Amino acid sequence: MHKEIDYQWRITKYNPAYRNAEGHYLRDEWTSASEIGKSFHGEILTLDDYLQVENAYVDTVMKFLEVYQIENVRLIHLETYGLSDVDKSSPLYDAAFDTMPLAEDMLVTIAQIPIVCKMVLREFIHCQLITEDFFVQFGYDYYMFIGANSIQQEALQFASEQCLFVEQMMSPYYLSEKNVIREVSWSFPGEEIIEDSELLTDITLEELQTIFQLSSIHPVTGSYKITEDNAKFFQKKIKHTMDFNKYEYYLLAGS
């Protein structure tokens, strides 16, 4: 995703009329599929109620893809924490999830996109979907952000017709390449505490995509383990002498 994304929208089930001046949502509403069966404003959230809203989100994503003539997307920032110890007997677990291959930077076809969206919305996985100039980002509490480089009213109108609220604003998960800070960090094996780090300055996105064998639109943001196989490249960029007998090394990239 090299290009700057000029137009971005928050598209959610949350009515902005219930926000205060600071933008905080004041109304008590369900924020997760895990709350099915709980009561909100005197009504039980049923599975059917949940699926109606989920379908609105998924259908909206698919409409955007149709209008913007996008046939496939890249899956990035994949996390599969929700698949550990999953209860496959749950009504929220779809048999299609078992057939869905998952890998960082994989190409997701138009037929697979609804499956991925459902897995994210049901909190089995987390990821973002991107093309060079388009994205779908899912946040906490059933928030969704879509970005593109043109405004297509047909897509926006469709979202509204699904009883979703469309608000033009920057996604808090969007990070322009010009604002990315990258550094090499090291820590003792198995430890989360970073011992030290060095800023990387003389490096290009294309070099990193090649080093980590990622596609030409992958933003290379997040955390990536540096191995002895690619250490030579990074050693040239930092003063610290890398010692894999003592430390584990990572490329960290963010804001």
PDB file of C-alpha atoms in Angstrom:
ATOM      1  CA  MET A   1       0.000   0.000   0.000  1.00  0.00           C
ATOM      2  CA  HIS A   2       2.365   2.660  -1.257  1.00  0.00           C
ATOM      3  CA  LYS A   3      -0.093   5.343  -2.223  1.00  0.00           C
ATOM      4  CA  GLU A   4      -1.518   7.804   0.237  1.00  0.00           C
ATOM      5  CA  ILE A   5      -5.185   6.986   0.863  1.00  0.00           C
ATOM      6  CA  ASP A   6      -7.056  10.259   0.471  1.00  0.00           C
ATOM      7  CA  TYR A   7     -10.578   9.277   1.513  1.00  0.00           C
ATOM      8  CA  GLN A   8     -11.334   7.250   4.617  1.00  0.00           C
ATOM      9  CA  TRP A   9     -14.548   6.403   6.409  1.00  0.00           C
ATOM     10  CA  ARG A  10     -15.612   4.915   9.704  1.00  0.00           C
ATOM     11  CA  ILE A  11     -18.503   2.598   8.876  1.00  0.00           C
ATOM     12  CA  THR A  12     -20.204   1.066  11.904  1.00  0.00           C
ATOM     13  CA  LYS A  13     -23.482   0.234  13.576  1.00  0.00           C
ATOM     14  CA  TYR A  14     -22.944   3.087  16.037  1.00  0.00           C
ATOM     15  CA  ASN A  15     -25.205   6.125  15.626  1.00  0.00           C
ATOM     16  CA  PRO A  16     -23.078   9.291  15.948  1.00  0.00           C
ATOM     17  CA  ALA A  17     -26.037  10.990  17.637  1.00  0.00           C
ATOM     18  CA  TYR A  18     -25.001   9.131  20.788  1.00  0.00           C
ATOM     19  CA  ARG A  19     -21.465  10.575  20.844  1.00  0.00           C
ATOM     20  CA  ASN A  20     -20.385  13.432  23.076  1.00  0.00           C
ATOM     21  CA  ALA A  21     -18.290  16.420  22.018  1.00  0.00           C
ATOM     22  CA  GLU A  22     -15.111  14.358  22.428  1.00  0.00           C
ATOM     23  CA  GLY A  23     -16.456  11.612  20.188  1.00  0.00           C
ATOM     24  CA  HIS A  24     -16.993   9.074  22.989  1.00  0.00           C
ATOM     25  CA  TYR A  25     -19.928   6.752  22.437  1.00  0.00           C
ATOM     26  CA  LEU A  26     -22.306   7.055  25.376  1.00  0.00           C
ATOM     27  CA  ARG A  27     -24.965   4.448  24.652  1.00  0.00           C
ATOM     28  CA  ASP A  28     -24.567   0.938  26.033  1.00  0.00           C
ATOM     29  CA  GLU A  29     -24.497  -1.421  23.038  1.00  0.00           C
ATOM     30  CA  TRP A  30     -23.021  -4.802  22.249  1.00  0.00           C
ATOM     31  CA  THR A  31     -19.483  -4.646  20.879  1.00  0.00           C
ATOM     32  CA  SER A  32     -18.673  -8.304  20.263  1.00  0.00           C
ATOM     33  CA  ALA A  33     -20.226 -11.534  19.087  1.00  0.00           C
ATOM     34  CA  SER A  34     -19.317 -12.938  22.504  1.00  0.00           C
ATOM     35  CA  GLU A  35     -22.167 -10.860  23.970  1.00  0.00           C
ATOM     36  CA  ILE A  36     -24.886 -12.857  22.215  1.00  0.00           C
ATOM     37  CA  GLY A  37     -27.428 -13.767  24.884  1.00  0.00           C
ATOM     38  CA  LYS A  38     -26.889 -10.605  26.917  1.00  0.00           C
ATOM     39  CA  SER A  39     -29.516  -7.920  27.411  1.00  0.00           C
ATOM     40  CA  PHE A  40     -29.194  -4.407  25.994  1.00  0.00           C
ATOM     41  CA  HIS A  41     -31.937  -1.846  26.632  1.00  0.00           C
ATOM     42  CA  GLY A  42     -34.318  -4.563  27.698  1.00  0.00           C
ATOM     43  CA  GLU A  43     -33.782  -6.802  24.676  1.00  0.00           C
ATOM     44  CA  ILE A  44     -31.725  -9.969  24.400  1.00  0.00           C
ATOM     45  CA  LEU A  45     -29.118  -9.979  21.650  1.00  0.00           C
ATOM     46  CA  THR A  46     -29.956 -13.121  19.700  1.00  0.00           C
ATOM     47  CA  LEU A  47     -27.785 -14.959  17.206  1.00  0.00           C
ATOM     48  CA  ASP A  48     -30.099 -13.804  14.419  1.00  0.00           C
ATOM     49  CA  ASP A  49     -29.811 -10.195  15.605  1.00  0.00           C
ATOM     50  CA  TYR A  50     -26.040 -10.464  15.582  1.00  0.00           C
ATOM     51  CA  LEU A  51     -25.893 -12.099  12.141  1.00  0.00           C
ATOM     52  CA  GLN A  52     -28.083  -9.381  10.661  1.00  0.00           C
ATOM     53  CA  VAL A  53     -25.520  -6.750  11.663  1.00  0.00           C
ATOM     54  CA  GLU A  54     -22.558  -8.905  10.673  1.00  0.00           C
ATOM     55  CA  ASN A  55     -24.086  -9.425   7.238  1.00  0.00           C
ATOM     56  CA  ALA A  56     -24.453  -5.656   6.882  1.00  0.00           C
ATOM     57  CA  TYR A  57     -20.722  -5.220   7.475  1.00  0.00           C
ATOM     58  CA  VAL A  58     -19.695  -8.038   5.144  1.00  0.00           C
ATOM     59  CA  ASP A  59     -22.116  -6.993   2.409  1.00  0.00           C
ATOM     60  CA  THR A  60     -20.803  -3.440   2.651  1.00  0.00           C
ATOM     61  CA  VAL A  61     -17.214  -4.590   2.196  1.00  0.00           C
ATOM     62  CA  MET A  62     -18.249  -6.623  -0.823  1.00  0.00           C
ATOM     63  CA  LYS A  63     -20.153  -3.685  -2.310  1.00  0.00           C
ATOM     64  CA  PHE A  64     -17.099  -1.452  -1.981  1.00  0.00           C
ATOM     65  CA  LEU A  65     -15.007  -4.071  -3.743  1.00  0.00           C
ATOM     66  CA  GLU A  66     -17.577  -4.335  -6.518  1.00  0.00           C
ATOM     67  CA  VAL A  67     -17.875  -0.575  -7.028  1.00  0.00           C
ATOM     68  CA  TYR A  68     -14.118  -0.048  -6.941  1.00  0.00           C
ATOM     69  CA  GLN A  69     -13.660  -3.041  -9.270  1.00  0.00           C
ATOM     70  CA  ILE A  70     -11.337  -4.909  -6.903  1.00  0.00           C
ATOM     71  CA  GLU A  71     -11.029  -8.653  -7.532  1.00  0.00           C
ATOM     72  CA  ASN A  72      -8.600  -9.618  -4.769  1.00  0.00           C
ATOM     73  CA  VAL A  73      -6.822  -8.136  -1.755  1.00  0.00           C
ATOM     74  CA  ARG A  74      -3.758  -8.816   0.343  1.00  0.00           C
ATOM     75  CA  LEU A  75      -4.159  -9.979   3.939  1.00  0.00           C
ATOM     76  CA  ILE A  76      -1.712  -8.252   6.310  1.00  0.00           C
ATOM     77  CA  HIS A  77      -1.042  -8.004  10.050  1.00  0.00           C
ATOM     78  CA  LEU A  78      -2.483 -11.467  10.582  1.00  0.00           C
ATOM     79  CA  GLU A  79      -3.089 -12.677  14.144  1.00  0.00           C
ATOM     80  CA  THR A  80      -4.761 -16.011  14.823  1.00  0.00           C
ATOM     81  CA  TYR A  81      -5.036 -15.878  18.620  1.00  0.00           C
ATOM     82  CA  GLY A  82      -8.773 -16.632  18.495  1.00  0.00           C
ATOM     83  CA  LEU A  83      -8.219 -19.990  16.803  1.00  0.00           C
ATOM     84  CA  SER A  84      -6.457 -21.526  19.796  1.00  0.00           C
ATOM     85  CA  ASP A  85      -8.769 -23.831  21.752  1.00  0.00           C
ATOM     86  CA  VAL A  86     -11.664 -22.861  19.500  1.00  0.00           C
ATOM     87  CA  ASP A  87     -15.043 -24.476  20.116  1.00  0.00           C
ATOM     88  CA  LYS A  88     -16.010 -25.769  16.688  1.00  0.00           C
ATOM     89  CA  SER A  89     -19.453 -26.679  17.965  1.00  0.00           C
ATOM     90  CA  SER A  90     -20.237 -22.994  18.499  1.00  0.00           C
ATOM     91  CA  PRO A  91     -22.889 -21.576  16.140  1.00  0.00           C
ATOM     92  CA  LEU A  92     -20.361 -18.844  15.377  1.00  0.00           C
ATOM     93  CA  TYR A  93     -17.857 -21.313  13.965  1.00  0.00           C
ATOM     94  CA  ASP A  94     -18.477 -21.847  10.286  1.00  0.00           C
ATOM     95  CA  ALA A  95     -17.247 -25.001   8.561  1.00  0.00           C
ATOM     96  CA  ALA A  96     -15.811 -22.747   5.851  1.00  0.00           C
ATOM     97  CA  PHE A  97     -13.266 -21.481   8.374  1.00  0.00           C
ATOM     98  CA  ASP A  98     -11.561 -24.894   8.273  1.00  0.00           C
ATOM     99  CA  THR A  99     -10.967 -24.592   4.548  1.00  0.00           C
ATOM    100  CA  MET A 100      -9.572 -21.063   4.690  1.00  0.00           C
ATOM    101  CA  PRO A 101      -5.770 -20.981   4.367  1.00  0.00           C
ATOM    102  CA  LEU A 102      -4.246 -18.153   6.381  1.00  0.00           C
ATOM    103  CA  ALA A 103      -0.839 -16.589   5.886  1.00  0.00           C
ATOM    104  CA  GLU A 104       0.675 -13.134   6.151  1.00  0.00           C
ATOM    105  CA  ASP A 105       0.587 -11.262   2.835  1.00  0.00           C
ATOM    106  CA  MET A 106      -1.518 -13.936   1.151  1.00  0.00           C
ATOM    107  CA  LEU A 107      -3.702 -13.022  -1.809  1.00  0.00           C
ATOM    108  CA  VAL A 108      -7.377 -13.330  -0.879  1.00  0.00           C
ATOM    109  CA  THR A 109      -9.846 -13.919  -3.675  1.00  0.00           C
ATOM    110  CA  ILE A 110     -13.233 -12.274  -3.941  1.00  0.00           C
ATOM    111  CA  ALA A 111     -14.870 -15.560  -2.915  1.00  0.00           C
ATOM    112  CA  GLN A 112     -12.698 -15.841   0.199  1.00  0.00           C
ATOM    113  CA  ILE A 113     -13.155 -12.275   1.426  1.00  0.00           C
ATOM    114  CA  PRO A 114     -16.549 -12.828   3.145  1.00  0.00           C
ATOM    115  CA  ILE A 115     -15.052 -15.772   5.045  1.00  0.00           C
ATOM    116  CA  VAL A 116     -12.107 -13.684   6.237  1.00  0.00           C
ATOM    117  CA  CYS A 117     -14.375 -10.805   7.258  1.00  0.00           C
ATOM    118  CA  LYS A 118     -16.568 -13.125   9.315  1.00  0.00           C
ATOM    119  CA  MET A 119     -13.524 -14.648  11.019  1.00  0.00           C
ATOM    120  CA  VAL A 120     -12.369 -11.166  11.999  1.00  0.00           C
ATOM    121  CA  LEU A 121     -15.760  -9.904  13.138  1.00  0.00           C
ATOM    122  CA  ARG A 122     -16.243 -13.038  15.248  1.00  0.00           C
ATOM    123  CA  GLU A 123     -12.765 -12.514  16.750  1.00  0.00           C
ATOM    124  CA  PHE A 124     -11.199 -15.748  15.559  1.00  0.00           C
ATOM    125  CA  ILE A 125      -8.488 -13.806  13.728  1.00  0.00           C
ATOM    126  CA  HIS A 126      -7.359 -10.237  13.200  1.00  0.00           C
ATOM    127  CA  CYS A 127      -6.074  -8.769   9.947  1.00  0.00           C
ATOM    128  CA  GLN A 128      -6.337  -5.925   7.486  1.00  0.00           C
ATOM    129  CA  LEU A 129      -7.218  -6.183   3.809  1.00  0.00           C
ATOM    130  CA  ILE A 130      -5.370  -3.983   1.328  1.00  0.00           C
ATOM    131  CA  THR A 131      -4.651  -3.190  -2.288  1.00  0.00           C
ATOM    132  CA  GLU A 132      -2.280  -0.515  -3.500  1.00  0.00           C
ATOM    133  CA  ASP A 133      -4.867   2.215  -2.984  1.00  0.00           C
ATOM    134  CA  PHE A 134      -7.675   0.674  -0.916  1.00  0.00           C
ATOM    135  CA  PHE A 135      -8.036  -0.844   2.549  1.00  0.00           C
ATOM    136  CA  VAL A 136     -10.463  -2.420   4.967  1.00  0.00           C
ATOM    137  CA  GLN A 137      -9.381  -2.196   8.592  1.00  0.00           C
ATOM    138  CA  PHE A 138     -11.186  -3.764  11.535  1.00  0.00           C
ATOM    139  CA  GLY A 139     -10.725  -2.326  14.997  1.00  0.00           C
ATOM    140  CA  TYR A 140     -11.813  -3.191  18.500  1.00  0.00           C
ATOM    141  CA  ASP A 141     -15.482  -3.107  19.520  1.00  0.00           C
ATOM    142  CA  TYR A 142     -16.889  -3.813  16.060  1.00  0.00           C
ATOM    143  CA  TYR A 143     -15.372  -0.776  14.366  1.00  0.00           C
ATOM    144  CA  MET A 144     -14.614  -0.868  10.643  1.00  0.00           C
ATOM    145  CA  PHE A 145     -12.712   1.604   8.494  1.00  0.00           C
ATOM    146  CA  ILE A 146     -12.528   1.693   4.713  1.00  0.00           C
ATOM    147  CA  GLY A 147     -10.189   3.836   2.643  1.00  0.00           C
ATOM    148  CA  ALA A 148      -9.933   4.591  -1.068  1.00  0.00           C
ATOM    149  CA  ASN A 149      -8.584   7.230  -3.423  1.00  0.00           C
ATOM    150  CA  SER A 150     -11.914   8.304  -4.842  1.00  0.00           C
ATOM    151  CA  ILE A 151     -15.418   8.808  -3.539  1.00  0.00           C
ATOM    152  CA  GLN A 152     -18.024   6.425  -4.924  1.00  0.00           C
ATOM    153  CA  GLN A 153     -21.439   7.440  -3.628  1.00  0.00           C
ATOM    154  CA  GLU A 154     -22.952   4.118  -4.657  1.00  0.00           C
ATOM    155  CA  ALA A 155     -20.833   2.288  -2.076  1.00  0.00           C
ATOM    156  CA  LEU A 156     -21.462   4.848   0.658  1.00  0.00           C
ATOM    157  CA  GLN A 157     -25.190   4.850   0.000  1.00  0.00           C
ATOM    158  CA  PHE A 158     -25.263   1.058   0.119  1.00  0.00           C
ATOM    159  CA  ALA A 159     -23.641   1.082   3.579  1.00  0.00           C
ATOM    160  CA  SER A 160     -26.300   3.517   4.804  1.00  0.00           C
ATOM    161  CA  GLU A 161     -29.033   1.319   3.378  1.00  0.00           C
ATOM    162  CA  GLN A 162     -27.689  -1.535   5.515  1.00  0.00           C
ATOM    163  CA  CYS A 163     -28.447   0.623   8.589  1.00  0.00           C
ATOM    164  CA  LEU A 164     -24.764   1.412   9.082  1.00  0.00           C
ATOM    165  CA  PHE A 165     -23.458   4.893   9.795  1.00  0.00           C
ATOM    166  CA  VAL A 166     -20.866   6.349   7.440  1.00  0.00           C
ATOM    167  CA  GLU A 167     -18.563   9.036   8.822  1.00  0.00           C
ATOM    168  CA  GLN A 168     -15.689  10.466   6.810  1.00  0.00           C
ATOM    169  CA  MET A 169     -12.586  10.443   9.001  1.00  0.00           C
ATOM    170  CA  MET A 170      -9.053   9.112   9.111  1.00  0.00           C
ATOM    171  CA  SER A 171      -8.683   5.565  10.354  1.00  0.00           C
ATOM    172  CA  PRO A 172      -6.689   5.402  13.602  1.00  0.00           C
ATOM    173  CA  TYR A 173      -5.025   2.299  12.157  1.00  0.00           C
ATOM    174  CA  TYR A 174      -3.832   4.013   8.983  1.00  0.00           C
ATOM    175  CA  LEU A 175      -0.127   4.808   8.852  1.00  0.00           C
ATOM    176  CA  SER A 176       1.388   6.635   5.917  1.00  0.00           C
ATOM    177  CA  GLU A 177       4.785   5.351   4.800  1.00  0.00           C
ATOM    178  CA  LYS A 178       6.283   8.814   5.301  1.00  0.00           C
ATOM    179  CA  ASN A 179       5.421   8.601   9.016  1.00  0.00           C
ATOM    180  CA  VAL A 180       6.698   5.072   9.666  1.00  0.00           C
ATOM    181  CA  ILE A 181       9.571   4.735  12.152  1.00  0.00           C
ATOM    182  CA  ARG A 182      11.628   1.553  11.878  1.00  0.00           C
ATOM    183  CA  GLU A 183      14.233   0.209  14.276  1.00  0.00           C
ATOM    184  CA  VAL A 184      16.149  -2.934  15.069  1.00  0.00           C
ATOM    185  CA  SER A 185      15.523  -4.115  18.625  1.00  0.00           C
ATOM    186  CA  TRP A 186      17.072  -6.918  20.633  1.00  0.00           C
ATOM    187  CA  SER A 187      16.164  -8.802  23.775  1.00  0.00           C
ATOM    188  CA  PHE A 188      17.205 -11.915  25.640  1.00  0.00           C
ATOM    189  CA  PRO A 189      15.609 -15.109  24.250  1.00  0.00           C
ATOM    190  CA  GLY A 190      12.068 -15.591  25.515  1.00  0.00           C
ATOM    191  CA  GLU A 191      11.957 -12.150  27.140  1.00  0.00           C
ATOM    192  CA  GLU A 192       9.470  -9.453  26.163  1.00  0.00           C
ATOM    193  CA  ILE A 193      11.548  -6.620  27.598  1.00  0.00           C
ATOM    194  CA  ILE A 194      13.637  -4.909  24.918  1.00  0.00           C
ATOM    195  CA  GLU A 195      17.250  -4.521  25.954  1.00  0.00           C
ATOM    196  CA  ASP A 196      18.025  -1.843  23.389  1.00  0.00           C
ATOM    197  CA  SER A 197      17.309  -0.706  19.846  1.00  0.00           C
ATOM    198  CA  GLU A 198      18.727   1.349  16.998  1.00  0.00           C
ATOM    199  CA  LEU A 199      16.857   3.522  14.546  1.00  0.00           C
ATOM    200  CA  LEU A 200      17.023   2.586  10.869  1.00  0.00           C
ATOM    201  CA  THR A 201      17.300   5.507   8.497  1.00  0.00           C
ATOM    202  CA  ASP A 202      19.159   4.496   5.348  1.00  0.00           C
ATOM    203  CA  ILE A 203      16.724   1.863   4.177  1.00  0.00           C
ATOM    204  CA  THR A 204      13.892   1.604   1.660  1.00  0.00           C
ATOM    205  CA  LEU A 205      10.539  -0.114   1.829  1.00  0.00           C
ATOM    206  CA  GLU A 206      11.409  -2.097  -1.272  1.00  0.00           C
ATOM    207  CA  GLU A 207      14.541  -3.464   0.399  1.00  0.00           C
ATOM    208  CA  LEU A 208      12.528  -4.652   3.389  1.00  0.00           C
ATOM    209  CA  GLN A 209       9.884  -6.251   1.197  1.00  0.00           C
ATOM    210  CA  THR A 210      12.635  -8.209  -0.518  1.00  0.00           C
ATOM    211  CA  ILE A 211      14.374  -9.196   2.729  1.00  0.00           C
ATOM    212  CA  PHE A 212      11.171 -10.521   4.297  1.00  0.00           C
ATOM    213  CA  GLN A 213       9.811 -11.906   0.998  1.00  0.00           C
ATOM    214  CA  LEU A 214       6.709  -9.752   1.048  1.00  0.00           C
ATOM    215  CA  SER A 215       4.646  -8.371  -1.807  1.00  0.00           C
ATOM    216  CA  SER A 216       5.269  -4.993  -3.381  1.00  0.00           C
ATOM    217  CA  ILE A 217       2.258  -3.457  -1.583  1.00  0.00           C
ATOM    218  CA  HIS A 218       2.985  -4.793   1.902  1.00  0.00           C
ATOM    219  CA  PRO A 219       3.681  -1.832   4.252  1.00  0.00           C
ATOM    220  CA  VAL A 220       6.192  -3.784   6.389  1.00  0.00           C
ATOM    221  CA  THR A 221       4.786  -2.316   9.592  1.00  0.00           C
ATOM    222  CA  GLY A 222       4.578  -4.276  12.809  1.00  0.00           C
ATOM    223  CA  SER A 223       7.149  -6.761  14.111  1.00  0.00           C
ATOM    224  CA  TYR A 224       9.378  -9.055  12.053  1.00  0.00           C
ATOM    225  CA  LYS A 225      11.957 -11.472  13.389  1.00  0.00           C
ATOM    226  CA  ILE A 226      15.476 -10.974  12.100  1.00  0.00           C
ATOM    227  CA  THR A 227      17.297 -14.242  11.558  1.00  0.00           C
ATOM    228  CA  GLU A 228      20.900 -15.150  10.929  1.00  0.00           C
ATOM    229  CA  ASP A 229      19.935 -15.604   7.288  1.00  0.00           C
ATOM    230  CA  ASN A 230      19.102 -11.918   6.817  1.00  0.00           C
ATOM    231  CA  ALA A 231      21.187 -10.440   9.643  1.00  0.00           C
ATOM    232  CA  LYS A 232      23.984  -9.331   7.314  1.00  0.00           C
ATOM    233  CA  PHE A 233      21.693  -6.778   5.692  1.00  0.00           C
ATOM    234  CA  PHE A 234      20.723  -5.226   9.039  1.00  0.00           C
ATOM    235  CA  GLN A 235      24.213  -5.392  10.523  1.00  0.00           C
ATOM    236  CA  LYS A 236      25.345  -2.934   7.861  1.00  0.00           C
ATOM    237  CA  LYS A 237      22.710  -0.470   9.049  1.00  0.00           C
ATOM    238  CA  ILE A 238      23.430  -0.432  12.810  1.00  0.00           C
ATOM    239  CA  LYS A 239      26.391   0.100  15.149  1.00  0.00           C
ATOM    240  CA  HIS A 240      25.507  -2.716  17.557  1.00  0.00           C
ATOM    241  CA  THR A 241      27.326  -5.973  16.836  1.00  0.00           C
ATOM    242  CA  MET A 242      24.651  -8.627  16.467  1.00  0.00           C
ATOM    243  CA  ASP A 243      25.093 -11.738  18.604  1.00  0.00           C
ATOM    244  CA  PHE A 244      22.492 -14.446  18.008  1.00  0.00           C
ATOM    245  CA  ASN A 245      23.963 -16.562  20.807  1.00  0.00           C
ATOM    246  CA  LYS A 246      22.885 -13.869  23.239  1.00  0.00           C
ATOM    247  CA  TYR A 247      19.925 -12.003  21.747  1.00  0.00           C
ATOM    248  CA  GLU A 248      16.839 -12.288  19.606  1.00  0.00           C
ATOM    249  CA  TYR A 249      16.439  -9.522  17.025  1.00  0.00           C
ATOM    250  CA  TYR A 250      13.372  -7.894  15.527  1.00  0.00           C
ATOM    251  CA  LEU A 251      12.524  -5.199  13.071  1.00  0.00           C
ATOM    252  CA  LEU A 252       9.895  -2.979  14.682  1.00  0.00           C
ATOM    253  CA  ALA A 253       7.981  -0.573  12.471  1.00  0.00           C
ATOM    254  CA  GLY A 254       5.258   1.830  13.524  1.00  0.00           C
ATOM    255  CA  SER A 255       4.586   5.411  14.489  1.00  0.00           C
TER     256      SER A 255
END
